[in-house]
């Protein structure tokens, strides 16, 4: 105990009985005092300001001295002996000063004041031009300056708001607390407080039941100030340090007086300030969590939509049930092309964006010290990739199958038409043959007639044998249609069976008639040799003409210029045989004429037409004329097809020219992007800008790809199935383009995540370049990842002690468990910079959040919904209430919530 009874009444107090700030070791006030110019040492105080300072400083000192049972009346007189000055310092610091001297002589007073000044100096305060003699002599200017220095050191210096301190921190605190109130704009510690509204707003903000702010008027400052001062003294234990009239009647109130008074409000509400700080920390943590949850919900929704689209699309691509007609299959082909051009590209972008969102979310979770995001079952990135691979597998070969089916149906239509044509020709030939073979005309015929009938039957048999090939062709075509699953096979088989049955019947009837004719042949001797020769030569010639007409009318399908040129060559060869055929025709007609001439010359009356054949000269001439007409038509058809194939060849060359330009361009851009991702040219922003320039150049190149798509569309519509002029197919180009877009987007996202990590972790550009240089130096294969030995060498180069001993191996294994938690054996650059940033920076922790909640809860182990709604913004308060479990501790109260388990769950340390 220290006795200060020398000039005042005796009293005793302990070092911990006083209030105040308890400044402890204190910080340096030298710099602050050097910057402060609040009181001039070379000029006299303004009389109004001096009055305000005397009143304010006296009230401030008494607010502390009353805790020791004393007070002062005159600030420049009552501190002259140093006793109450030393007492004031003990009360506000909570520390014991040296024992004062009891004497009343000047030297004793100076020694006591020096002890007080030495104590102030020990707290890091430079007392410029303030000496004990001035205080002992009652120098008002110096005394007020000393008290202001004490107020700065013990009441204002430790005020901190958002890393500002002292005067700036106190001003920022006032601005924030009074911001919601109209007519209040705190910009300083003098004019801003004259109307009294700022004082009332401070009280209203912390104790709303004490002030009816809406009833205050800006034009009544005296009432406003008195209201605030009286409420503060009565309910907040803040003594009245100023008079309202002094403030109102002064052009510029004293800044030190206002600042001292306002600091008392700050300390009165320090508990609320701690709660606000805690609430701000919690709001910050909750905002991060809410944003991350929003990103998670977006990912889940986008992943579900994409997987649902894949689920719906795969069965459609796997449906390989062929249609019956070319038109139906062409419609399926057009639907597939729409899918490739219209429906799939946006989904490729969605898949890429989903991966980018996922990587960005994981980066944000790492930066905020949160557990990694684990999507719900079936919606992992790997599930989406598996689904996409299934889609690509289902899509693979679908277009080729459609085109093969169209070619098959085209061939089927061609075969079916060919079947109908040959069947019609055969049926026309067989018309009436059964009736002819069933005739019994030989029973009443003469010998010559019988011989004629025999010869005629022989000619028919020759004709029948000639038609055997056609019947076999008809049966073969029908069989091929069956094997190719022609949709109208039933009618084809029925017609073919009818033809075969009829053919068998004709054979049986022919055999029966021949036997009948041969029975009477011995009785018949006369025969017209010329008619016989005519018949024998006319029949094959007639068959040749029929075959020629059939060939000239035959349909053809070709796919290359070489095939059509082969047909043209064959047709030219056929035309070269026409002169010989014409000579044969003339020779056959000459035989007929010779028979007529002989009959006429011998006065033989012929019964009519040639008895050995039905092929008359008129028929031969008619068919010959038909052949002559069909030849130029065949020429025209072949020339048209030749023009078509030349056009197709042009389309092939046009597509190949564009594809041979686009394909290498895509490959070049892929290689350039790979080089950019491993080189260190400039800052991350430079790399990002460079990559985005590449992205723009890629997007600008899209018209070249669209042109190629248009050319490919023309090729498909022309049913061109091969192209020898290029090794690039449209499928290769599409895959390369999609890979290029995905690669540039992923590379940009990686750089953006590096920037995000750098900025969030406070990594300098030089550090980031050092990390990249070290990583690239040991990434020998430029694969974007380091093996364990490469990574160990990289760490050693950065100063880590991971040499091959027990301690170094343990440290290396610890680091590997951080950068490679899945034990893949590879360390990516993103994992590397995450590790390096965690080694050098700090983030908020679960313990910090728990401590903040404890402040809001008034040091309880639980918190109530009412407290959360009072201290936090509405959306974040409801967020906490919805997720906090009921508190189960022994001290639980009704409605108690467990903020500890909630806080640890935010960081993945336990489950709610």
Short mmCIF file of N, CA, C and O in Angstrom, two decimals, residues 65 313 378 437 452 477 549 596 639 651 666 692 696 725 737 751 755 803 846 888:
data_model
loop_
_atom_site.label_atom_id
_atom_site.label_comp_id
_atom_site.label_asym_id
_atom_site.label_seq_id
_atom_site.Cartn_x
_atom_site.Cartn_y
_atom_site.Cartn_z
N UNK A 65 -10.32 8.47 -10.71
CA UNK A 65 -9.89 8.69 -9.33
C UNK A 65 -10.97 8.31 -8.32
O UNK A 65 -10.66 7.93 -7.18
N UNK A 313 -30.15 -40.00 -73.69
CA UNK A 313 -29.58 -40.02 -75.04
C UNK A 313 -28.98 -41.38 -75.40
O UNK A 313 -29.07 -41.82 -76.55
N UNK A 378 -23.24 -40.99 -57.27
CA UNK A 378 -23.66 -41.00 -58.66
C UNK A 378 -23.44 -39.70 -59.39
O UNK A 378 -23.68 -39.62 -60.59
N UNK A 437 -48.43 -75.65 -124.97
CA UNK A 437 -47.87 -77.00 -124.76
C UNK A 437 -48.97 -78.05 -124.54
O UNK A 437 -48.74 -79.26 -124.72
N UNK A 452 -43.19 -80.10 -138.88
CA UNK A 452 -43.09 -78.68 -138.53
C UNK A 452 -43.30 -78.48 -137.02
O UNK A 452 -42.62 -77.68 -136.38
N UNK A 477 -31.86 -63.65 -106.98
CA UNK A 477 -32.18 -62.31 -106.44
C UNK A 477 -33.13 -62.44 -105.26
O UNK A 477 -32.98 -61.76 -104.23
N UNK A 549 -31.49 -55.65 -124.89
CA UNK A 549 -32.47 -54.67 -124.40
C UNK A 549 -32.52 -54.68 -122.88
O UNK A 549 -32.64 -53.64 -122.22
N UNK A 596 -39.01 -67.86 -149.22
CA UNK A 596 -40.15 -67.35 -149.98
C UNK A 596 -39.86 -67.40 -151.50
O UNK A 596 -40.75 -67.73 -152.31
N UNK A 639 -23.52 -40.85 -119.19
CA UNK A 639 -22.87 -39.54 -119.14
C UNK A 639 -23.37 -38.73 -117.94
O UNK A 639 -22.60 -38.00 -117.31
N UNK A 651 -16.38 -32.54 -104.59
CA UNK A 651 -16.73 -32.39 -103.18
C UNK A 651 -15.67 -33.03 -102.28
O UNK A 651 -15.32 -32.50 -101.23
N UNK A 666 -5.57 -27.27 -85.52
CA UNK A 666 -6.00 -27.70 -84.18
C UNK A 666 -4.82 -28.31 -83.43
O UNK A 666 -4.60 -28.02 -82.25
N UNK A 692 -6.20 -16.32 -72.85
CA UNK A 692 -7.50 -15.82 -73.32
C UNK A 692 -7.40 -15.30 -74.76
O UNK A 692 -8.36 -15.38 -75.52
N UNK A 696 -9.65 -16.59 -77.70
CA UNK A 696 -10.37 -15.78 -78.68
C UNK A 696 -10.01 -16.18 -80.10
O UNK A 696 -10.87 -16.22 -80.99
N UNK A 725 -8.34 -38.39 -100.52
CA UNK A 725 -7.50 -37.20 -100.58
C UNK A 725 -7.12 -36.66 -99.20
O UNK A 725 -6.39 -35.67 -99.11
N UNK A 737 -11.51 -30.66 -82.11
CA UNK A 737 -12.04 -29.33 -81.75
C UNK A 737 -12.56 -29.32 -80.32
O UNK A 737 -12.30 -28.39 -79.56
N UNK A 751 -4.97 -21.49 -64.28
CA UNK A 751 -4.27 -20.23 -64.00
C UNK A 751 -5.12 -19.34 -63.10
O UNK A 751 -4.62 -18.70 -62.17
N UNK A 755 -4.19 -17.82 -59.48
CA UNK A 755 -4.33 -16.40 -59.09
C UNK A 755 -5.16 -16.31 -57.82
O UNK A 755 -4.85 -15.55 -56.89
N UNK A 803 16.33 -34.87 -46.45
CA UNK A 803 17.40 -35.78 -46.88
C UNK A 803 17.10 -37.20 -46.42
O UNK A 803 16.24 -37.43 -45.55
N UNK A 846 -11.38 -23.50 -36.66
CA UNK A 846 -12.58 -23.83 -35.89
C UNK A 846 -12.49 -23.24 -34.49
O UNK A 846 -13.50 -22.75 -33.95
N UNK A 888 -26.52 -30.30 -25.29
CA UNK A 888 -26.85 -31.40 -24.38
C UNK A 888 -26.07 -31.33 -23.06
O UNK A 888 -26.11 -32.27 -22.27
#
